[in-house]
Every structure is written in C-alpha cells, then in structure tokens.
PDB file of C-alpha atoms in Angstrom:
ATOM      1  CA  SER A   1      41.997 -11.099  24.739  1.00 73.00           C
ATOM      2  CA  THR A   2      38.274 -10.942  25.526  1.00 88.00           C
ATOM      3  CA  LEU A   3      36.443  -8.045  27.144  1.00 90.00           C
ATOM      4  CA  ASN A   4      33.225  -9.100  28.897  1.00 92.00           C
ATOM      5  CA  LEU A   5      30.854  -6.265  29.788  1.00 90.00           C
ATOM      6  CA  THR A   6      28.586  -7.882  32.362  1.00 89.00           C
ATOM      7  CA  GLY A   7      27.455  -5.072  34.662  1.00 83.00           C
ATOM      8  CA  THR A   8      23.864  -4.323  35.584  1.00 82.00           C
ATOM      9  CA  LEU A   9      24.141  -0.533  35.305  1.00 78.00           C
ATOM     10  CA  THR A  10      24.952   1.885  32.494  1.00 89.00           C
ATOM     11  CA  GLN A  11      28.481   1.092  31.318  1.00 87.00           C
ATOM     12  CA  ASN A  12      30.798   3.680  29.809  1.00 88.00           C
ATOM     13  CA  LEU A  13      33.700   2.462  27.695  1.00 85.00           C
ATOM     14  CA  THR A  14      36.456   4.889  26.735  1.00 85.00           C
ATOM     15  CA  THR A  15      38.476   3.165  24.026  1.00 83.00           C
ATOM     16  CA  THR A  16      41.194   5.795  23.473  1.00 77.00           C
ATOM     17  CA  ASN A  17      40.871   4.547  19.877  1.00 77.00           C
ATOM     18  CA  ASN A  18      42.370   1.147  20.771  1.00 83.00           C
ATOM     19  CA  ALA A  19      41.203  -1.980  18.948  1.00 90.00           C
ATOM     20  CA  PHE A  20      39.809  -5.082  20.693  1.00 90.00           C
ATOM     21  CA  TYR A  21      39.860  -8.732  19.695  1.00 93.00           C
ATOM     22  CA  THR A  22      36.570  -9.914  21.249  1.00 95.00           C
ATOM     23  CA  VAL A  23      33.964  -7.827  23.074  1.00 94.00           C
ATOM     24  CA  ASN A  24      30.896  -9.425  24.658  1.00 95.00           C
ATOM     25  CA  PHE A  25      28.023  -7.102  25.542  1.00 93.00           C
ATOM     26  CA  SER A  26      26.224  -9.351  28.048  1.00 92.00           C
ATOM     27  CA  GLY A  27      25.343  -6.913  30.833  1.00 91.00           C
ATOM     28  CA  SER A  28      22.101  -5.008  31.042  1.00 89.00           C
ATOM     29  CA  GLY A  29      23.467  -1.805  29.526  1.00 88.00           C
ATOM     30  CA  PRO A  30      23.071   0.638  27.973  1.00 94.00           C
ATOM     31  CA  PHE A  31      26.687   0.694  26.783  1.00 95.00           C
ATOM     32  CA  ASN A  32      28.157   4.073  25.937  1.00 95.00           C
ATOM     33  CA  ILE A  33      31.318   3.891  23.820  1.00 94.00           C
ATOM     34  CA  ASN A  34      33.312   7.097  23.838  1.00 93.00           C
ATOM     35  CA  ALA A  35      35.469   7.597  20.698  1.00 90.00           C
ATOM     36  CA  ASN A  36      36.083   4.933  18.037  1.00 95.00           C
ATOM     37  CA  PHE A  37      35.120   1.286  18.444  1.00 95.00           C
ATOM     38  CA  THR A  38      37.049  -1.375  16.505  1.00 95.00           C
ATOM     39  CA  ALA A  39      36.843  -5.090  17.306  1.00 95.00           C
ATOM     40  CA  ALA A  40      37.520  -8.334  15.505  1.00 96.00           C
ATOM     41  CA  ASN A  41      34.520 -10.074  17.085  1.00 96.00           C
ATOM     42  CA  THR A  42      31.484  -8.781  18.945  1.00 96.00           C
ATOM     43  CA  THR A  43      28.638 -10.690  20.556  1.00 96.00           C
ATOM     44  CA  VAL A  44      25.574  -9.014  22.019  1.00 96.00           C
ATOM     45  CA  THR A  45      23.123 -10.786  24.305  1.00 93.00           C
ATOM     46  CA  GLU A  46      19.449  -9.888  23.857  1.00 92.00           C
ATOM     47  CA  ALA A  47      18.067  -6.393  23.169  1.00 92.00           C
ATOM     48  CA  LYS A  48      20.947  -4.230  24.329  1.00 94.00           C
ATOM     49  CA  ALA A  49      21.484  -0.539  23.533  1.00 96.00           C
ATOM     50  CA  ILE A  50      24.983   0.344  22.305  1.00 96.00           C
ATOM     51  CA  ASN A  51      25.787   4.015  21.750  1.00 97.00           C
ATOM     52  CA  CYS A  52      28.987   4.960  19.939  1.00 97.00           C
ATOM     53  CA  SER A  53      30.412   8.445  19.417  1.00 96.00           C
ATOM     54  CA  GLY A  54      32.984   7.549  16.734  1.00 96.00           C
ATOM     55  CA  ASN A  55      33.783   4.845  14.187  1.00 97.00           C
ATOM     56  CA  PHE A  56      32.006   1.503  14.502  1.00 97.00           C
ATOM     57  CA  MET A  57      34.100  -1.157  12.771  1.00 97.00           C
ATOM     58  CA  ILE A  58      33.965  -4.965  13.076  1.00 97.00           C
ATOM     59  CA  THR A  59      36.590  -6.951  11.180  1.00 96.00           C
ATOM     60  CA  GLN A  60      35.625 -10.627  11.623  1.00 97.00           C
ATOM     61  CA  SER A  61      32.129 -11.215  13.037  1.00 97.00           C
ATOM     62  CA  ILE A  62      29.218  -9.621  14.860  1.00 97.00           C
ATOM     63  CA  THR A  63      26.399 -11.503  16.591  1.00 97.00           C
ATOM     64  CA  PRO A  64      23.879  -8.721  17.253  1.00 97.00           C
ATOM     65  CA  ALA A  65      20.924 -10.528  18.882  1.00 96.00           C
ATOM     66  CA  THR A  66      18.144  -7.901  18.920  1.00 97.00           C
ATOM     67  CA  SER A  67      20.406  -4.993  19.847  1.00 97.00           C
ATOM     68  CA  THR A  68      20.319  -1.399  18.667  1.00 98.00           C
ATOM     69  CA  VAL A  69      23.565   0.333  17.737  1.00 98.00           C
ATOM     70  CA  SER A  70      23.136   4.116  17.825  1.00 98.00           C
ATOM     71  CA  LEU A  71      25.826   6.288  16.253  1.00 98.00           C
ATOM     72  CA  THR A  72      25.905   9.634  18.022  1.00 97.00           C
ATOM     73  CA  ALA A  73      29.064  11.427  16.860  1.00 97.00           C
ATOM     74  CA  THR A  74      28.844  15.169  16.329  1.00 97.00           C
ATOM     75  CA  GLY A  75      31.919  15.540  14.108  1.00 96.00           C
ATOM     76  CA  SER A  76      33.121  14.369  10.693  1.00 97.00           C
ATOM     77  CA  GLY A  77      35.389  11.530   9.602  1.00 97.00           C
ATOM     78  CA  ASN A  78      33.482   8.603  11.128  1.00 98.00           C
ATOM     79  CA  GLN A  79      33.344   5.198   9.422  1.00 98.00           C
ATOM     80  CA  ILE A  80      31.070   2.150   9.574  1.00 98.00           C
ATOM     81  CA  SER A  81      32.313  -1.286   8.555  1.00 98.00           C
ATOM     82  CA  LEU A  82      31.079  -4.879   8.889  1.00 98.00           C
ATOM     83  CA  PRO A  83      32.425  -8.187   7.566  1.00 96.00           C
ATOM     84  CA  THR A  84      30.727  -9.743   4.541  1.00 93.00           C
ATOM     85  CA  SER A  85      27.446 -11.515   5.395  1.00 92.00           C
ATOM     86  CA  ASN A  86      27.260  -9.911   8.851  1.00 96.00           C
ATOM     87  CA  SER A  87      24.500  -7.511   9.914  1.00 98.00           C
ATOM     88  CA  PHE A  88      23.415  -5.109  12.578  1.00 98.00           C
ATOM     89  CA  TYR A  89      19.989  -5.829  14.037  1.00 98.00           C
ATOM     90  CA  ASN A  90      18.922  -2.189  14.447  1.00 98.00           C
ATOM     91  CA  LEU A  91      21.169   0.675  13.364  1.00 98.00           C
ATOM     92  CA  THR A  92      20.321   4.280  14.210  1.00 98.00           C
ATOM     93  CA  ILE A  93      22.261   7.315  13.001  1.00 98.00           C
ATOM     94  CA  ASP A  94      21.413  10.192  15.284  1.00 98.00           C
ATOM     95  CA  GLY A  95      24.271  12.621  15.882  1.00 97.00           C
ATOM     96  CA  VAL A  96      23.599  16.277  15.106  1.00 97.00           C
ATOM     97  CA  GLY A  97      26.540  17.428  12.980  1.00 97.00           C
ATOM     98  CA  GLY A  98      27.955  13.909  12.745  1.00 98.00           C
ATOM     99  CA  VAL A  99      29.205  12.576   9.394  1.00 98.00           C
ATOM    100  CA  TRP A 100      29.657   8.873   8.609  1.00 98.00           C
ATOM    101  CA  THR A 101      30.968   7.021   5.560  1.00 98.00           C
ATOM    102  CA  LEU A 102      30.445   3.341   4.812  1.00 98.00           C
ATOM    103  CA  ALA A 103      33.789   1.564   4.526  1.00 98.00           C
ATOM    104  CA  SER A 104      32.052  -1.690   3.530  1.00 98.00           C
ATOM    105  CA  ALA A 105      28.679  -2.973   2.471  1.00 98.00           C
ATOM    106  CA  ILE A 106      26.386  -3.327   5.476  1.00 98.00           C
ATOM    107  CA  GLY A 107      23.281  -5.263   6.373  1.00 98.00           C
ATOM    108  CA  VAL A 108      20.593  -4.346   8.885  1.00 98.00           C
ATOM    109  CA  ALA A 109      18.439  -7.311   9.838  1.00 98.00           C
ATOM    110  CA  ASN A 110      15.626  -5.159  11.209  1.00 98.00           C
ATOM    111  CA  THR A 111      15.498  -1.340  11.046  1.00 98.00           C
ATOM    112  CA  LEU A 112      17.909   1.265   9.696  1.00 98.00           C
ATOM    113  CA  THR A 113      16.990   4.741  10.974  1.00 98.00           C
ATOM    114  CA  ILE A 114      18.585   8.059  10.050  1.00 98.00           C
ATOM    115  CA  ASN A 115      17.370  10.939  12.216  1.00 98.00           C
ATOM    116  CA  ASN A 116      20.312  13.374  12.379  1.00 98.00           C
ATOM    117  CA  GLY A 117      23.770  13.712  10.918  1.00 98.00           C
ATOM    118  CA  ALA A 118      24.853  12.666   7.429  1.00 98.00           C
ATOM    119  CA  LEU A 119      25.614   9.254   5.933  1.00 98.00           C
ATOM    120  CA  THR A 120      27.575   8.773   2.707  1.00 98.00           C
ATOM    121  CA  ASP A 121      27.072   5.232   1.414  1.00 98.00           C
ATOM    122  CA  ASN A 122      30.241   5.458  -0.705  1.00 98.00           C
ATOM    123  CA  ALA A 123      28.736   3.169  -3.394  1.00 98.00           C
ATOM    124  CA  LYS A 124      28.621   0.341  -0.815  1.00 98.00           C
ATOM    125  CA  ALA A 125      25.546  -1.879  -0.928  1.00 98.00           C
ATOM    126  CA  VAL A 126      23.020  -1.633   1.906  1.00 98.00           C
ATOM    127  CA  SER A 127      20.504  -4.345   2.779  1.00 98.00           C
ATOM    128  CA  PHE A 128      17.700  -3.880   5.289  1.00 98.00           C
ATOM    129  CA  LYS A 129      14.241  -4.967   6.406  1.00 98.00           C
ATOM    130  CA  ASN A 130      12.858  -1.550   7.403  1.00 98.00           C
ATOM    131  CA  ILE A 131      14.201   1.866   6.425  1.00 98.00           C
ATOM    132  CA  SER A 132      13.170   5.150   8.025  1.00 98.00           C
ATOM    133  CA  ILE A 133      14.895   8.364   6.950  1.00 98.00           C
ATOM    134  CA  ALA A 134      13.632  11.587   8.501  1.00 98.00           C
ATOM    135  CA  ASP A 135      12.185  14.387   6.375  1.00 97.00           C
ATOM    136  CA  LYS A 136      15.338  16.533   6.457  1.00 97.00           C
ATOM    137  CA  THR A 137      17.905  17.635   3.900  1.00 97.00           C
ATOM    138  CA  GLY A 138      21.476  16.346   3.921  1.00 97.00           C
ATOM    139  CA  LEU A 139      20.917  13.126   5.853  1.00 98.00           C
ATOM    140  CA  LEU A 140      22.094  10.865   3.025  1.00 98.00           C
ATOM    141  CA  VAL A 141      24.491  11.047   0.086  1.00 98.00           C
ATOM    142  CA  SER A 142      23.807   7.897  -1.906  1.00 98.00           C
ATOM    143  CA  THR A 143      25.448   6.299  -4.944  1.00 98.00           C
ATOM    144  CA  ALA A 144      24.705   2.690  -3.977  1.00 98.00           C
ATOM    145  CA  THR A 145      21.911   0.136  -4.289  1.00 97.00           C
ATOM    146  CA  TRP A 146      19.779  -0.355  -1.195  1.00 98.00           C
ATOM    147  CA  THR A 147      17.916  -3.677  -1.122  1.00 98.00           C
ATOM    148  CA  GLN A 148      15.065  -4.694   1.116  1.00 98.00           C
ATOM    149  CA  ASN A 149      15.756  -8.328   2.037  1.00 96.00           C
ATOM    150  CA  ALA A 150      12.521  -9.199   3.875  1.00 97.00           C
ATOM    151  CA  SER A 151       8.967  -7.968   4.252  1.00 97.00           C
ATOM    152  CA  GLY A 152       9.097  -4.559   5.885  1.00 97.00           C
ATOM    153  CA  GLU A 153       8.563  -0.819   5.704  1.00 97.00           C
ATOM    154  CA  ALA A 154      10.128   2.038   3.763  1.00 97.00           C
ATOM    155  CA  ARG A 155      10.136   5.794   4.276  1.00 97.00           C
ATOM    156  CA  CYS A 156      12.509   8.300   2.637  1.00 97.00           C
ATOM    157  CA  PRO A 157      10.536  11.481   1.910  1.00 96.00           C
ATOM    158  CA  ASN A 158      13.117  14.209   1.281  1.00 96.00           C
ATOM    159  CA  LYS A 159      14.663  14.507  -2.185  1.00 95.00           C
ATOM    160  CA  GLU A 160      17.843  16.000  -0.708  1.00 97.00           C
ATOM    161  CA  SER A 161      18.333  12.803   1.318  1.00 98.00           C
ATOM    162  CA  ARG A 162      17.228  10.338  -1.343  1.00 97.00           C
ATOM    163  CA  ILE A 163      18.419   6.785  -1.995  1.00 98.00           C
ATOM    164  CA  ASN A 164      20.267   6.250  -5.249  1.00 97.00           C
ATOM    165  CA  ASN A 165      18.783   2.895  -6.287  1.00 95.00           C
ATOM    166  CA  LEU A 166      16.105   1.280  -4.125  1.00 96.00           C
ATOM    167  CA  SER A 167      15.198  -2.367  -4.733  1.00 94.00           C
ATOM    168  CA  ILE A 168      11.999  -3.515  -3.003  1.00 93.00           C
ATOM    169  CA  CYS A 169       9.156  -6.054  -3.245  1.00 89.00           C
ATOM    170  CA  GLY A 170      11.435  -9.071  -3.524  1.00 90.00           C
ATOM    171  CA  VAL A 171      10.077 -12.558  -4.149  1.00 88.00           C
ATOM    172  CA  GLY A 172       7.516 -13.366  -1.456  1.00 90.00           C
ATOM    173  CA  ASN A 173       8.068 -10.042   0.336  1.00 93.00           C
ATOM    174  CA  VAL A 174       5.606  -7.274   1.188  1.00 92.00           C
ATOM    175  CA  THR A 175       6.936  -3.703   1.089  1.00 93.00           C
ATOM    176  CA  THR A 176       4.802  -1.162   2.947  1.00 93.00           C
ATOM    177  CA  PHE A 177       5.380   2.542   2.334  1.00 93.00           C
ATOM    178  CA  THR A 178       4.962   4.321   5.672  1.00 94.00           C
ATOM    179  CA  GLY A 179       5.851   7.660   4.101  1.00 94.00           C
ATOM    180  CA  ASP A 180       6.791   9.139   0.746  1.00 93.00           C
ATOM    181  CA  VAL A 181       9.814   7.594  -0.962  1.00 94.00           C
ATOM    182  CA  SER A 182      12.449   9.627  -2.861  1.00 95.00           C
ATOM    183  CA  VAL A 183      15.020   7.873  -5.043  1.00 94.00           C
ATOM    184  CA  ASN A 184      17.026   8.239  -8.199  1.00 93.00           C
ATOM    185  CA  THR A 185      15.779   4.860  -9.420  1.00 90.00           C
ATOM    186  CA  ILE A 186      13.423   2.291  -7.957  1.00 89.00           C
ATOM    187  CA  THR A 187      13.186  -1.366  -8.912  1.00 87.00           C
ATOM    188  CA  PHE A 188      10.180  -3.495  -7.975  1.00 85.00           C
ATOM    189  CA  GLY A 189      10.545  -7.264  -7.684  1.00 85.00           C
ATOM    190  CA  SER A 190       7.707  -9.778  -7.910  1.00 82.00           C
ATOM    191  CA  GLY A 191       6.468  -9.368  -4.335  1.00 86.00           C
ATOM    192  CA  THR A 192       3.692  -7.152  -2.953  1.00 85.00           C
ATOM    193  CA  LEU A 193       3.535  -3.383  -2.556  1.00 85.00           C
ATOM    194  CA  ALA A 194       1.346  -1.713   0.078  1.00 85.00           C
ATOM    195  CA  GLY A 195       0.891   1.727   1.599  1.00 79.00           C
ATOM    196  CA  ALA A 196      -1.967   3.997   0.624  1.00 71.00           C
ATOM    197  CA  ALA A 197      -1.808   7.746  -0.035  1.00 77.00           C
ATOM    198  CA  LYS A 198       1.969   7.835  -0.449  1.00 84.00           C
ATOM    199  CA  ASN A 199       4.082   9.338  -3.236  1.00 87.00           C
ATOM    200  CA  ILE A 200       7.043   7.994  -5.192  1.00 87.00           C
ATOM    201  CA  TYR A 201       9.585  10.606  -6.332  1.00 88.00           C
ATOM    202  CA  ALA A 202      12.057   9.351  -8.954  1.00 86.00           C
ATOM    203  CA  TYR A 203      14.842  11.778  -9.909  1.00 88.00           C
ATOM    204  CA  GLY A 204      17.040   9.595 -12.107  1.00 83.00           C
ATOM    205  CA  SER A 205      17.837  10.536 -15.700  1.00 72.00           C
ATOM    206  CA  ILE A 206      16.993   7.185 -17.324  1.00 69.00           C
ATOM    207  CA  ASN A 207      15.017   4.031 -16.444  1.00 66.00           C
ATOM    208  CA  SER A 208      13.940   5.530 -13.134  1.00 74.00           C
ATOM    209  CA  ILE A 209      11.125   3.052 -12.493  1.00 72.00           C
ATOM    210  CA  ALA A 210      11.339  -0.637 -13.369  1.00 72.00           C
ATOM    211  CA  THR A 211       9.541  -3.841 -12.430  1.00 69.00           C
ATOM    212  CA  ALA A 212      10.405  -7.498 -12.631  1.00 63.00           C
ATOM    213  CA  GLU A 213       9.028  -9.482 -15.538  1.00 54.00           C
ATOM    214  CA  THR A 214       6.529 -11.074 -13.168  1.00 53.00           C
ATOM    215  CA  VAL A 215       3.766  -8.595 -12.418  1.00 54.00           C
ATOM    216  CA  PHE A 216       3.675  -7.919  -8.690  1.00 58.00           C
ATOM    217  CA  THR A 217       0.672  -7.206  -6.465  1.00 66.00           C
ATOM    218  CA  VAL A 218      -0.311  -3.707  -5.377  1.00 68.00           C
ATOM    219  CA  ASN A 219      -2.579  -3.612  -2.334  1.00 67.00           C
ATOM    220  CA  SER A 220      -3.144   0.142  -2.114  1.00 62.00           C
ATOM    221  CA  ALA A 221      -3.487   3.171  -4.345  1.00 61.00           C
ATOM    222  CA  PHE A 222      -0.751   5.786  -4.448  1.00 63.00           C
ATOM    223  CA  SER A 223      -1.415   9.489  -4.374  1.00 62.00           C
ATOM    224  CA  ALA A 224       1.060  10.189  -7.160  1.00 60.00           C
ATOM    225  CA  ILE A 225       4.240   9.169  -8.950  1.00 68.00           C
ATOM    226  CA  TYR A 226       6.542  12.107  -9.689  1.00 66.00           C
ATOM    227  CA  THR A 227       9.446  11.918 -12.103  1.00 67.00           C
ATOM    228  CA  GLU A 228      12.090  14.324 -13.399  1.00 67.00           C
ATOM    229  CA  ASN A 229      14.277  14.383 -16.515  1.00 62.00           C
ATOM    230  CA  HIS A 230      11.404  13.216 -18.676  1.00 53.00           C
ATOM    231  CA  THR A 231      13.102  13.754 -22.025  1.00 55.00           C
ATOM    232  CA  SER A 232      15.988  11.387 -21.284  1.00 58.00           C
ATOM    233  CA  GLN A 233      13.886   8.528 -19.946  1.00 56.00           C
ATOM    234  CA  ASN A 234      13.250   5.357 -21.865  1.00 55.00           C
ATOM    235  CA  ALA A 235       9.921   3.731 -21.015  1.00 53.00           C
ATOM    236  CA  PHE A 236       8.798   3.542 -17.412  1.00 54.00           C
ATOM    237  CA  LYS A 237       8.038  -0.077 -16.546  1.00 55.00           C
ATOM    238  CA  LEU A 238       4.966  -0.081 -14.350  1.00 58.00           C
ATOM    239  CA  PRO A 239       2.940  -3.064 -13.141  1.00 55.00           C
ATOM    240  CA  ASN A 240      -0.329  -3.751 -14.913  1.00 54.00           C
ATOM    241  CA  ASN A 241      -2.303  -3.433 -11.674  1.00 57.00           C
ATOM    242  CA  LEU A 242      -0.739  -0.270 -10.248  1.00 60.00           C
ATOM    243  CA  VAL A 243      -3.373   2.224  -9.074  1.00 60.00           C
ATOM    244  CA  THR A 244      -2.353   5.858  -8.649  1.00 62.00           C
ATOM    245  CA  ASP A 245      -4.186   9.150  -8.672  1.00 56.00           C
ATOM    246  CA  SER A 246      -1.631  10.910 -10.876  1.00 56.00           C
ATOM    247  CA  ILE A 247       1.655  10.444 -12.717  1.00 59.00           C
ATOM    248  CA  TYR A 248       3.766  13.550 -13.264  1.00 58.00           C
TER     249      TYR A 248
END
C-alpha cells in the first residue's frame, strides 16, 4: 500500500512501530513522526522537514529531493539504515539524550549535522558533502571511514567526538575547514584544501596523516597540526606546499 502525505499543515504521524511499503511526503509539512519509521520506499517532494523520534530505516529506496531529516529521539536503542547507493539530502541528529547506531553505510548528499545526542557509526562507511559536528563531548563514537564525496565543508573540533578515519580533498574537490578537525587518521586526496587559521588534531597511533601521491593544493595556512602517539608513528605524509604555523 502507499501512504500519501499531502496536507498543507504540520502533519503528525504516529506509526505504533508499524512498517510501511511506500510513503510519499508531498505535502507542505513539516512532518513529525512519532516512534520508529520503517518503509520500503520513500519519496520526498522539494525541501521538506521530516522529524523522527525513533529509528529511521529505509529498505529499498529513498528519493530525498532537498529535504532535511532530523532525528530527535531522547532515548537509546535507535537505528539508522539506508539501502546501498541511497542517500539522505540533509541529515541532522539533534536529540538531547538520544543514542543512534548505524545499521548500514549511509550517504548524505548535502550536510550531515550532529548537534545533540550520540551517534555510533558501528564501522559503517559514511559519505557526505558537508559535515558539522558541534564542539561537545560524546556526540560520536567512530570506527569507520568517513569520505567527503564532493566539494564542501568540514568541522569536527572536539577530540571526544572525533571521526575515526576522515578522507577529504578527493579528485577535483575543494575541502574547506570551517572549524578545527579532530580525527584518528586523516587522508588527503589530490584535490584542494582551504580554511585558514584552523587546526588538525590527529590521535591515531600510526600513519595518522597521509596524502595521495599527487601533491594537492593548499589555499590557506593552518594554525597548527597536533598529533599524539609520536613514538609509534611511521612518517607523516604531508604535501610539499602545506603551510602551517606549527606542528606538534
């Protein structure tokens, strides 16, 4: 069956944890989903706001348009899952006390934001254009590789909410640091790096900073590059044209 949400006012959907086959978000919204949301297929028309207070799981396909899915749960045990090669457009995690775990790899075609709550990536790959993680502890537990798949921005300042392995500056892409970036390891491709007066914090035990064989372009100077576990590192692989005030 197909559920068409076509209203012109705020629409509240109480799922009672039932699963749907097809849900079309074509009304004006916003759409407030109470409890878990599971659907085989979901299509969103234009820039809709979808707020969900439980699991958000799609099993076959999602067509997100330019929508924003905001996860607002305040309890634990929530899961996020998308089919292979499907993506959110914008995904925001913003539930005080909420805990989410990735049950699959996910993609975010535009911006992934983590403001409140806690996300465990569960060693599932994450791809994104822009990433913004607030300067708070406990927002992220990461054991996966996060890959920027288009030119965009990156901000992840708090070491207690750091990304495990961050891959940026892909071929033809410009990565702009809009804040400090904390990771275990960071891999630079052959694209362009921008963002003045920002710091890189690398906490991995070995090969924490690496670049592609092709030297990439750096448009701005960094304030500093900080590393830990110095004695176990091999060589840091830095671009020939990297400008930074200090390396620690």
